[in-house]
């Protein structure tokens, strides 16, 4: 089992049409975002232009939560609004235009991934999933199988569990948690 703590200061920053994006992890590690050959990608982005059109491509489901600010957007022509730290999902092929400034959390999952759980949680979770992540909304102590990890706001803990070993996750405070 590989456990990786990714500090927000370590992430690669690049430009997108509406602001900046910070890539925490793309998996597998040799995959390239531009080639659309990844299984999953965890990132955070700023929305610095109004309106901002989200990048479209097929074959992926996206989960998004605003970390700073609320979001008002049009999805396929229909207005939707989400408060800060409300998690929502959409297809990456959807036509999304944002009319809000802010900073978001973004998870992209290849359609080959089934039965994922992605949620805001402060509960204990026990799983034998192959891929697990915790994205800290604030300073948080995360216990993985009795080992403590101190996450600062916007740090991300990723577990690659190829052996499908039993994993116990205890969160000190609410975070975005996902596993599949």
mmCIF file with all atom_site columns, C-alpha atoms in Angstrom:
data_model
loop_
_atom_site.group_PDB
_atom_site.id
_atom_site.type_symbol
_atom_site.label_atom_id
_atom_site.label_alt_id
_atom_site.label_comp_id
_atom_site.label_asym_id
_atom_site.label_entity_id
_atom_site.label_seq_id
_atom_site.pdbx_PDB_ins_code
_atom_site.Cartn_x
_atom_site.Cartn_y
_atom_site.Cartn_z
_atom_site.occupancy
_atom_site.B_iso_or_equiv
_atom_site.pdbx_formal_charge
_atom_site.auth_seq_id
_atom_site.auth_comp_id
_atom_site.auth_asym_id
_atom_site.auth_atom_id
_atom_site.pdbx_PDB_model_num
ATOM 1   C CA . UNK A 1 1   ? 0.000   0.000  0.000   1.00 0.00 ? 1   UNK A CA 1
ATOM 2   C CA . UNK A 1 2   ? 1.345   3.394  -1.019  1.00 0.00 ? 2   UNK A CA 1
ATOM 3   C CA . UNK A 1 3   ? 0.335   6.412  1.091   1.00 0.00 ? 3   UNK A CA 1
ATOM 4   C CA . UNK A 1 4   ? 1.284   9.815  -0.249  1.00 0.00 ? 4   UNK A CA 1
ATOM 5   C CA . UNK A 1 5   ? 0.745   13.147 1.507   1.00 0.00 ? 5   UNK A CA 1
ATOM 6   C CA . UNK A 1 6   ? 0.664   15.927 -1.081  1.00 0.00 ? 6   UNK A CA 1
ATOM 7   C CA . UNK A 1 7   ? 1.148   19.395 0.367   1.00 0.00 ? 7   UNK A CA 1
ATOM 8   C CA . UNK A 1 8   ? -0.601  22.253 -1.435  1.00 0.00 ? 8   UNK A CA 1
ATOM 9   C CA . UNK A 1 9   ? 2.784   23.979 -1.801  1.00 0.00 ? 9   UNK A CA 1
ATOM 10  C CA . UNK A 1 10  ? 4.139   21.006 -3.814  1.00 0.00 ? 10  UNK A CA 1
ATOM 11  C CA . UNK A 1 11  ? 1.559   20.923 -6.589  1.00 0.00 ? 11  UNK A CA 1
ATOM 12  C CA . UNK A 1 12  ? 2.167   21.828 -10.212 1.00 0.00 ? 12  UNK A CA 1
ATOM 13  C CA . UNK A 1 13  ? 0.368   25.026 -11.286 1.00 0.00 ? 13  UNK A CA 1
ATOM 14  C CA . UNK A 1 14  ? -0.687  25.738 -14.852 1.00 0.00 ? 14  UNK A CA 1
ATOM 15  C CA . UNK A 1 15  ? -3.060  28.071 -16.679 1.00 0.00 ? 15  UNK A CA 1
ATOM 16  C CA . UNK A 1 16  ? -6.503  27.201 -17.957 1.00 0.00 ? 16  UNK A CA 1
ATOM 17  C CA . UNK A 1 17  ? -8.779  29.566 -19.891 1.00 0.00 ? 17  UNK A CA 1
ATOM 18  C CA . UNK A 1 18  ? -10.500 30.861 -16.726 1.00 0.00 ? 18  UNK A CA 1
ATOM 19  C CA . UNK A 1 19  ? -7.632  30.983 -14.211 1.00 0.00 ? 19  UNK A CA 1
ATOM 20  C CA . UNK A 1 20  ? -5.020  28.667 -12.697 1.00 0.00 ? 20  UNK A CA 1
ATOM 21  C CA . UNK A 1 21  ? -5.169  24.955 -11.922 1.00 0.00 ? 21  UNK A CA 1
ATOM 22  C CA . UNK A 1 22  ? -3.112  23.041 -9.361  1.00 0.00 ? 22  UNK A CA 1
ATOM 23  C CA . UNK A 1 23  ? -2.693  19.340 -10.131 1.00 0.00 ? 23  UNK A CA 1
ATOM 24  C CA . UNK A 1 24  ? -2.310  17.230 -6.977  1.00 0.00 ? 24  UNK A CA 1
ATOM 25  C CA . UNK A 1 25  ? -2.196  13.871 -8.697  1.00 0.00 ? 25  UNK A CA 1
ATOM 26  C CA . UNK A 1 26  ? -2.852  12.304 -12.052 1.00 0.00 ? 26  UNK A CA 1
ATOM 27  C CA . UNK A 1 27  ? -3.025  8.512  -12.131 1.00 0.00 ? 27  UNK A CA 1
ATOM 28  C CA . UNK A 1 28  ? -1.292  6.574  -13.443 1.00 0.00 ? 28  UNK A CA 1
ATOM 29  C CA . UNK A 1 29  ? 1.712   8.811  -12.926 1.00 0.00 ? 29  UNK A CA 1
ATOM 30  C CA . UNK A 1 30  ? 2.847   8.594  -16.573 1.00 0.00 ? 30  UNK A CA 1
ATOM 31  C CA . UNK A 1 31  ? -0.532  9.782  -17.843 1.00 0.00 ? 31  UNK A CA 1
ATOM 32  C CA . UNK A 1 32  ? -0.922  13.243 -19.328 1.00 0.00 ? 32  UNK A CA 1
ATOM 33  C CA . UNK A 1 33  ? -3.947  15.469 -18.861 1.00 0.00 ? 33  UNK A CA 1
ATOM 34  C CA . UNK A 1 34  ? -3.741  16.700 -22.470 1.00 0.00 ? 34  UNK A CA 1
ATOM 35  C CA . UNK A 1 35  ? -3.761  13.112 -23.765 1.00 0.00 ? 35  UNK A CA 1
ATOM 36  C CA . UNK A 1 36  ? -6.882  12.208 -21.709 1.00 0.00 ? 36  UNK A CA 1
ATOM 37  C CA . UNK A 1 37  ? -5.277  8.871  -20.825 1.00 0.00 ? 37  UNK A CA 1
ATOM 38  C CA . UNK A 1 38  ? -5.650  9.005  -17.028 1.00 0.00 ? 38  UNK A CA 1
ATOM 39  C CA . UNK A 1 39  ? -7.877  7.027  -14.681 1.00 0.00 ? 39  UNK A CA 1
ATOM 40  C CA . UNK A 1 40  ? -8.286  9.891  -12.229 1.00 0.00 ? 40  UNK A CA 1
ATOM 41  C CA . UNK A 1 41  ? -7.024  13.383 -11.527 1.00 0.00 ? 41  UNK A CA 1
ATOM 42  C CA . UNK A 1 42  ? -7.331  15.503 -8.384  1.00 0.00 ? 42  UNK A CA 1
ATOM 43  C CA . UNK A 1 43  ? -6.844  19.236 -8.749  1.00 0.00 ? 43  UNK A CA 1
ATOM 44  C CA . UNK A 1 44  ? -7.851  22.627 -7.434  1.00 0.00 ? 44  UNK A CA 1
ATOM 45  C CA . UNK A 1 45  ? -8.496  25.600 -9.675  1.00 0.00 ? 45  UNK A CA 1
ATOM 46  C CA . UNK A 1 46  ? -9.148  29.287 -9.410  1.00 0.00 ? 46  UNK A CA 1
ATOM 47  C CA . UNK A 1 47  ? -11.936 30.866 -11.421 1.00 0.00 ? 47  UNK A CA 1
ATOM 48  C CA . UNK A 1 48  ? -10.627 34.316 -12.297 1.00 0.00 ? 48  UNK A CA 1
ATOM 49  C CA . UNK A 1 49  ? -12.701 35.257 -15.349 1.00 0.00 ? 49  UNK A CA 1
ATOM 50  C CA . UNK A 1 50  ? -16.435 35.759 -15.786 1.00 0.00 ? 50  UNK A CA 1
ATOM 51  C CA . UNK A 1 51  ? -17.805 34.047 -17.709 1.00 0.00 ? 51  UNK A CA 1
ATOM 52  C CA . UNK A 1 52  ? -15.520 30.970 -17.645 1.00 0.00 ? 52  UNK A CA 1
ATOM 53  C CA . UNK A 1 53  ? -16.179 27.944 -19.817 1.00 0.00 ? 53  UNK A CA 1
ATOM 54  C CA . UNK A 1 54  ? -15.072 24.675 -18.223 1.00 0.00 ? 54  UNK A CA 1
ATOM 55  C CA . UNK A 1 55  ? -12.888 22.442 -20.381 1.00 0.00 ? 55  UNK A CA 1
ATOM 56  C CA . UNK A 1 56  ? -14.995 19.806 -22.142 1.00 0.00 ? 56  UNK A CA 1
ATOM 57  C CA . UNK A 1 57  ? -13.987 16.288 -23.072 1.00 0.00 ? 57  UNK A CA 1
ATOM 58  C CA . UNK A 1 58  ? -15.640 12.887 -23.131 1.00 0.00 ? 58  UNK A CA 1
ATOM 59  C CA . UNK A 1 59  ? -15.159 9.792  -21.027 1.00 0.00 ? 59  UNK A CA 1
ATOM 60  C CA . UNK A 1 60  ? -14.951 11.356 -17.553 1.00 0.00 ? 60  UNK A CA 1
ATOM 61  C CA . UNK A 1 61  ? -17.212 12.192 -14.645 1.00 0.00 ? 61  UNK A CA 1
ATOM 62  C CA . UNK A 1 62  ? -16.297 15.220 -12.545 1.00 0.00 ? 62  UNK A CA 1
ATOM 63  C CA . UNK A 1 63  ? -16.888 16.075 -8.897  1.00 0.00 ? 63  UNK A CA 1
ATOM 64  C CA . UNK A 1 64  ? -16.511 19.694 -7.897  1.00 0.00 ? 64  UNK A CA 1
ATOM 65  C CA . UNK A 1 65  ? -16.841 21.670 -4.643  1.00 0.00 ? 65  UNK A CA 1
ATOM 66  C CA . UNK A 1 66  ? -16.124 25.339 -4.170  1.00 0.00 ? 66  UNK A CA 1
ATOM 67  C CA . UNK A 1 67  ? -13.403 25.864 -1.546  1.00 0.00 ? 67  UNK A CA 1
ATOM 68  C CA . UNK A 1 68  ? -13.654 29.645 -1.595  1.00 0.00 ? 68  UNK A CA 1
ATOM 69  C CA . UNK A 1 69  ? -16.850 31.329 -2.691  1.00 0.00 ? 69  UNK A CA 1
ATOM 70  C CA . UNK A 1 70  ? -20.138 30.020 -4.020  1.00 0.00 ? 70  UNK A CA 1
ATOM 71  C CA . UNK A 1 71  ? -20.700 29.138 -7.656  1.00 0.00 ? 71  UNK A CA 1
ATOM 72  C CA . UNK A 1 72  ? -23.392 30.113 -10.115 1.00 0.00 ? 72  UNK A CA 1
ATOM 73  C CA . UNK A 1 73  ? -23.132 28.261 -13.383 1.00 0.00 ? 73  UNK A CA 1
ATOM 74  C CA . UNK A 1 74  ? -25.072 27.192 -16.413 1.00 0.00 ? 74  UNK A CA 1
ATOM 75  C CA . UNK A 1 75  ? -24.966 23.446 -17.132 1.00 0.00 ? 75  UNK A CA 1
ATOM 76  C CA . UNK A 1 76  ? -26.224 22.622 -20.601 1.00 0.00 ? 76  UNK A CA 1
ATOM 77  C CA . UNK A 1 77  ? -28.147 25.912 -20.594 1.00 0.00 ? 77  UNK A CA 1
ATOM 78  C CA . UNK A 1 78  ? -29.796 25.482 -17.171 1.00 0.00 ? 78  UNK A CA 1
ATOM 79  C CA . UNK A 1 79  ? -28.800 27.690 -14.223 1.00 0.00 ? 79  UNK A CA 1
ATOM 80  C CA . UNK A 1 80  ? -27.495 25.950 -11.077 1.00 0.00 ? 80  UNK A CA 1
ATOM 81  C CA . UNK A 1 81  ? -26.092 27.433 -7.858  1.00 0.00 ? 81  UNK A CA 1
ATOM 82  C CA . UNK A 1 82  ? -23.968 25.708 -5.226  1.00 0.00 ? 82  UNK A CA 1
ATOM 83  C CA . UNK A 1 83  ? -22.883 27.081 -1.872  1.00 0.00 ? 83  UNK A CA 1
ATOM 84  C CA . UNK A 1 84  ? -19.325 26.881 -0.604  1.00 0.00 ? 84  UNK A CA 1
ATOM 85  C CA . UNK A 1 85  ? -18.212 23.285 0.142   1.00 0.00 ? 85  UNK A CA 1
ATOM 86  C CA . UNK A 1 86  ? -21.230 21.641 -1.479  1.00 0.00 ? 86  UNK A CA 1
ATOM 87  C CA . UNK A 1 87  ? -20.097 18.720 -3.619  1.00 0.00 ? 87  UNK A CA 1
ATOM 88  C CA . UNK A 1 88  ? -21.777 18.176 -6.996  1.00 0.00 ? 88  UNK A CA 1
ATOM 89  C CA . UNK A 1 89  ? -21.029 16.077 -10.067 1.00 0.00 ? 89  UNK A CA 1
ATOM 90  C CA . UNK A 1 90  ? -21.418 16.351 -13.830 1.00 0.00 ? 90  UNK A CA 1
ATOM 91  C CA . UNK A 1 91  ? -20.152 14.785 -17.032 1.00 0.00 ? 91  UNK A CA 1
ATOM 92  C CA . UNK A 1 92  ? -16.972 16.350 -18.390 1.00 0.00 ? 92  UNK A CA 1
ATOM 93  C CA . UNK A 1 93  ? -18.719 16.559 -21.768 1.00 0.00 ? 93  UNK A CA 1
ATOM 94  C CA . UNK A 1 94  ? -21.411 18.856 -20.285 1.00 0.00 ? 94  UNK A CA 1
ATOM 95  C CA . UNK A 1 95  ? -21.449 22.474 -21.413 1.00 0.00 ? 95  UNK A CA 1
ATOM 96  C CA . UNK A 1 96  ? -20.534 24.360 -18.186 1.00 0.00 ? 96  UNK A CA 1
ATOM 97  C CA . UNK A 1 97  ? -20.143 28.142 -17.923 1.00 0.00 ? 97  UNK A CA 1
ATOM 98  C CA . UNK A 1 98  ? -19.363 29.704 -14.541 1.00 0.00 ? 98  UNK A CA 1
ATOM 99  C CA . UNK A 1 99  ? -20.428 33.210 -13.563 1.00 0.00 ? 99  UNK A CA 1
ATOM 100 C CA . UNK A 1 100 ? -18.586 33.305 -10.210 1.00 0.00 ? 100 UNK A CA 1
ATOM 101 C CA . UNK A 1 101 ? -15.091 33.949 -8.966  1.00 0.00 ? 101 UNK A CA 1
ATOM 102 C CA . UNK A 1 102 ? -13.548 31.507 -6.505  1.00 0.00 ? 102 UNK A CA 1
ATOM 103 C CA . UNK A 1 103 ? -11.426 28.445 -5.900  1.00 0.00 ? 103 UNK A CA 1
ATOM 104 C CA . UNK A 1 104 ? -12.582 24.858 -6.353  1.00 0.00 ? 104 UNK A CA 1
ATOM 105 C CA . UNK A 1 105 ? -11.728 21.224 -5.687  1.00 0.00 ? 105 UNK A CA 1
ATOM 106 C CA . UNK A 1 106 ? -11.997 19.057 -8.800  1.00 0.00 ? 106 UNK A CA 1
ATOM 107 C CA . UNK A 1 107 ? -11.925 15.265 -9.186  1.00 0.00 ? 107 UNK A CA 1
ATOM 108 C CA . UNK A 1 108 ? -12.060 13.676 -12.640 1.00 0.00 ? 108 UNK A CA 1
ATOM 109 C CA . UNK A 1 109 ? -12.824 9.958  -12.897 1.00 0.00 ? 109 UNK A CA 1
ATOM 110 C CA . UNK A 1 110 ? -12.571 7.878  -16.041 1.00 0.00 ? 110 UNK A CA 1
ATOM 111 C CA . UNK A 1 111 ? -15.855 6.168  -16.920 1.00 0.00 ? 111 UNK A CA 1
ATOM 112 C CA . UNK A 1 112 ? -14.124 2.808  -16.408 1.00 0.00 ? 112 UNK A CA 1
ATOM 113 C CA . UNK A 1 113 ? -14.249 3.527  -12.653 1.00 0.00 ? 113 UNK A CA 1
ATOM 114 C CA . UNK A 1 114 ? -17.476 2.215  -11.171 1.00 0.00 ? 114 UNK A CA 1
ATOM 115 C CA . UNK A 1 115 ? -19.067 2.331  -7.711  1.00 0.00 ? 115 UNK A CA 1
ATOM 116 C CA . UNK A 1 116 ? -17.097 5.306  -6.463  1.00 0.00 ? 116 UNK A CA 1
ATOM 117 C CA . UNK A 1 117 ? -17.955 7.089  -3.255  1.00 0.00 ? 117 UNK A CA 1
ATOM 118 C CA . UNK A 1 118 ? -17.123 10.801 -3.107  1.00 0.00 ? 118 UNK A CA 1
ATOM 119 C CA . UNK A 1 119 ? -18.464 12.791 -0.158  1.00 0.00 ? 119 UNK A CA 1
ATOM 120 C CA . UNK A 1 120 ? -17.894 15.433 2.454   1.00 0.00 ? 120 UNK A CA 1
ATOM 121 C CA . UNK A 1 121 ? -17.288 13.429 5.594   1.00 0.00 ? 121 UNK A CA 1
ATOM 122 C CA . UNK A 1 122 ? -16.020 13.542 9.150   1.00 0.00 ? 122 UNK A CA 1
ATOM 123 C CA . UNK A 1 123 ? -16.887 9.897  9.811   1.00 0.00 ? 123 UNK A CA 1
ATOM 124 C CA . UNK A 1 124 ? -14.746 6.807  10.205  1.00 0.00 ? 124 UNK A CA 1
ATOM 125 C CA . UNK A 1 125 ? -14.593 4.767  7.012   1.00 0.00 ? 125 UNK A CA 1
ATOM 126 C CA . UNK A 1 126 ? -13.424 1.196  6.592   1.00 0.00 ? 126 UNK A CA 1
ATOM 127 C CA . UNK A 1 127 ? -12.750 0.069  3.040   1.00 0.00 ? 127 UNK A CA 1
ATOM 128 C CA . UNK A 1 128 ? -10.770 -2.304 0.875   1.00 0.00 ? 128 UNK A CA 1
ATOM 129 C CA . UNK A 1 129 ? -10.835 0.056  -2.109  1.00 0.00 ? 129 UNK A CA 1
ATOM 130 C CA . UNK A 1 130 ? -7.903  0.309  -4.476  1.00 0.00 ? 130 UNK A CA 1
ATOM 131 C CA . UNK A 1 131 ? -7.833  4.119  -4.552  1.00 0.00 ? 131 UNK A CA 1
ATOM 132 C CA . UNK A 1 132 ? -8.609  6.423  -1.638  1.00 0.00 ? 132 UNK A CA 1
ATOM 133 C CA . UNK A 1 133 ? -8.118  10.139 -1.090  1.00 0.00 ? 133 UNK A CA 1
ATOM 134 C CA . UNK A 1 134 ? -8.715  12.721 1.635   1.00 0.00 ? 134 UNK A CA 1
ATOM 135 C CA . UNK A 1 135 ? -8.711  16.410 0.672   1.00 0.00 ? 135 UNK A CA 1
ATOM 136 C CA . UNK A 1 136 ? -8.453  18.655 3.735   1.00 0.00 ? 136 UNK A CA 1
ATOM 137 C CA . UNK A 1 137 ? -10.895 21.565 3.903   1.00 0.00 ? 137 UNK A CA 1
ATOM 138 C CA . UNK A 1 138 ? -9.047  22.834 6.996   1.00 0.00 ? 138 UNK A CA 1
ATOM 139 C CA . UNK A 1 139 ? -6.270  21.581 9.254   1.00 0.00 ? 139 UNK A CA 1
ATOM 140 C CA . UNK A 1 140 ? -7.080  17.937 9.924   1.00 0.00 ? 140 UNK A CA 1
ATOM 141 C CA . UNK A 1 141 ? -5.498  14.905 11.551  1.00 0.00 ? 141 UNK A CA 1
ATOM 142 C CA . UNK A 1 142 ? -6.212  11.804 9.489   1.00 0.00 ? 142 UNK A CA 1
ATOM 143 C CA . UNK A 1 143 ? -5.579  8.378  10.957  1.00 0.00 ? 143 UNK A CA 1
ATOM 144 C CA . UNK A 1 144 ? -4.889  5.584  8.484   1.00 0.00 ? 144 UNK A CA 1
ATOM 145 C CA . UNK A 1 145 ? -4.641  2.167  10.136  1.00 0.00 ? 145 UNK A CA 1
ATOM 146 C CA . UNK A 1 146 ? -3.480  3.768  13.412  1.00 0.00 ? 146 UNK A CA 1
ATOM 147 C CA . UNK A 1 147 ? -0.884  6.051  11.728  1.00 0.00 ? 147 UNK A CA 1
ATOM 148 C CA . UNK A 1 148 ? -1.534  9.791  12.021  1.00 0.00 ? 148 UNK A CA 1
ATOM 149 C CA . UNK A 1 149 ? -1.072  12.286 9.182   1.00 0.00 ? 149 UNK A CA 1
ATOM 150 C CA . UNK A 1 150 ? -1.348  16.020 9.865   1.00 0.00 ? 150 UNK A CA 1
ATOM 151 C CA . UNK A 1 151 ? -2.894  17.767 6.894   1.00 0.00 ? 151 UNK A CA 1
ATOM 152 C CA . UNK A 1 152 ? -3.029  21.523 6.490   1.00 0.00 ? 152 UNK A CA 1
ATOM 153 C CA . UNK A 1 153 ? -5.861  23.221 4.622   1.00 0.00 ? 153 UNK A CA 1
ATOM 154 C CA . UNK A 1 154 ? -5.958  22.039 0.975   1.00 0.00 ? 154 UNK A CA 1
ATOM 155 C CA . UNK A 1 155 ? -3.418  19.229 1.469   1.00 0.00 ? 155 UNK A CA 1
ATOM 156 C CA . UNK A 1 156 ? -4.360  15.888 -0.063  1.00 0.00 ? 156 UNK A CA 1
ATOM 157 C CA . UNK A 1 157 ? -3.652  12.359 1.172   1.00 0.00 ? 157 UNK A CA 1
ATOM 158 C CA . UNK A 1 158 ? -3.758  9.665  -1.523  1.00 0.00 ? 158 UNK A CA 1
ATOM 159 C CA . UNK A 1 159 ? -3.676  5.907  -0.930  1.00 0.00 ? 159 UNK A CA 1
ATOM 160 C CA . UNK A 1 160 ? -2.961  3.479  -3.757  1.00 0.00 ? 160 UNK A CA 1
ATOM 161 C CA . UNK A 1 161 ? -4.023  0.103  -2.359  1.00 0.00 ? 161 UNK A CA 1
ATOM 162 C CA . UNK A 1 162 ? -3.231  -2.375 -5.158  1.00 0.00 ? 162 UNK A CA 1
ATOM 163 C CA . UNK A 1 163 ? -3.393  -5.289 -2.705  1.00 0.00 ? 163 UNK A CA 1
ATOM 164 C CA . UNK A 1 164 ? -6.921  -4.238 -1.645  1.00 0.00 ? 164 UNK A CA 1
ATOM 165 C CA . UNK A 1 165 ? -5.884  -4.423 2.008   1.00 0.00 ? 165 UNK A CA 1
ATOM 166 C CA . UNK A 1 166 ? -8.294  -3.361 4.730   1.00 0.00 ? 166 UNK A CA 1
ATOM 167 C CA . UNK A 1 167 ? -7.955  0.393  5.379   1.00 0.00 ? 167 UNK A CA 1
ATOM 168 C CA . UNK A 1 168 ? -9.415  2.246  8.361   1.00 0.00 ? 168 UNK A CA 1
ATOM 169 C CA . UNK A 1 169 ? -9.711  6.018  7.912   1.00 0.00 ? 169 UNK A CA 1
ATOM 170 C CA . UNK A 1 170 ? -10.524 8.304  10.836  1.00 0.00 ? 170 UNK A CA 1
ATOM 171 C CA . UNK A 1 171 ? -11.007 12.006 10.137  1.00 0.00 ? 171 UNK A CA 1
ATOM 172 C CA . UNK A 1 172 ? -10.550 14.606 12.861  1.00 0.00 ? 172 UNK A CA 1
ATOM 173 C CA . UNK A 1 173 ? -12.661 17.168 10.944  1.00 0.00 ? 173 UNK A CA 1
ATOM 174 C CA . UNK A 1 174 ? -14.753 17.280 7.795   1.00 0.00 ? 174 UNK A CA 1
ATOM 175 C CA . UNK A 1 175 ? -12.889 16.675 4.531   1.00 0.00 ? 175 UNK A CA 1
ATOM 176 C CA . UNK A 1 176 ? -13.624 15.567 0.990   1.00 0.00 ? 176 UNK A CA 1
ATOM 177 C CA . UNK A 1 177 ? -13.219 11.789 0.968   1.00 0.00 ? 177 UNK A CA 1
ATOM 178 C CA . UNK A 1 178 ? -13.310 9.489  -2.015  1.00 0.00 ? 178 UNK A CA 1
ATOM 179 C CA . UNK A 1 179 ? -12.694 5.826  -2.699  1.00 0.00 ? 179 UNK A CA 1
ATOM 180 C CA . UNK A 1 180 ? -13.284 3.261  -5.443  1.00 0.00 ? 180 UNK A CA 1
#
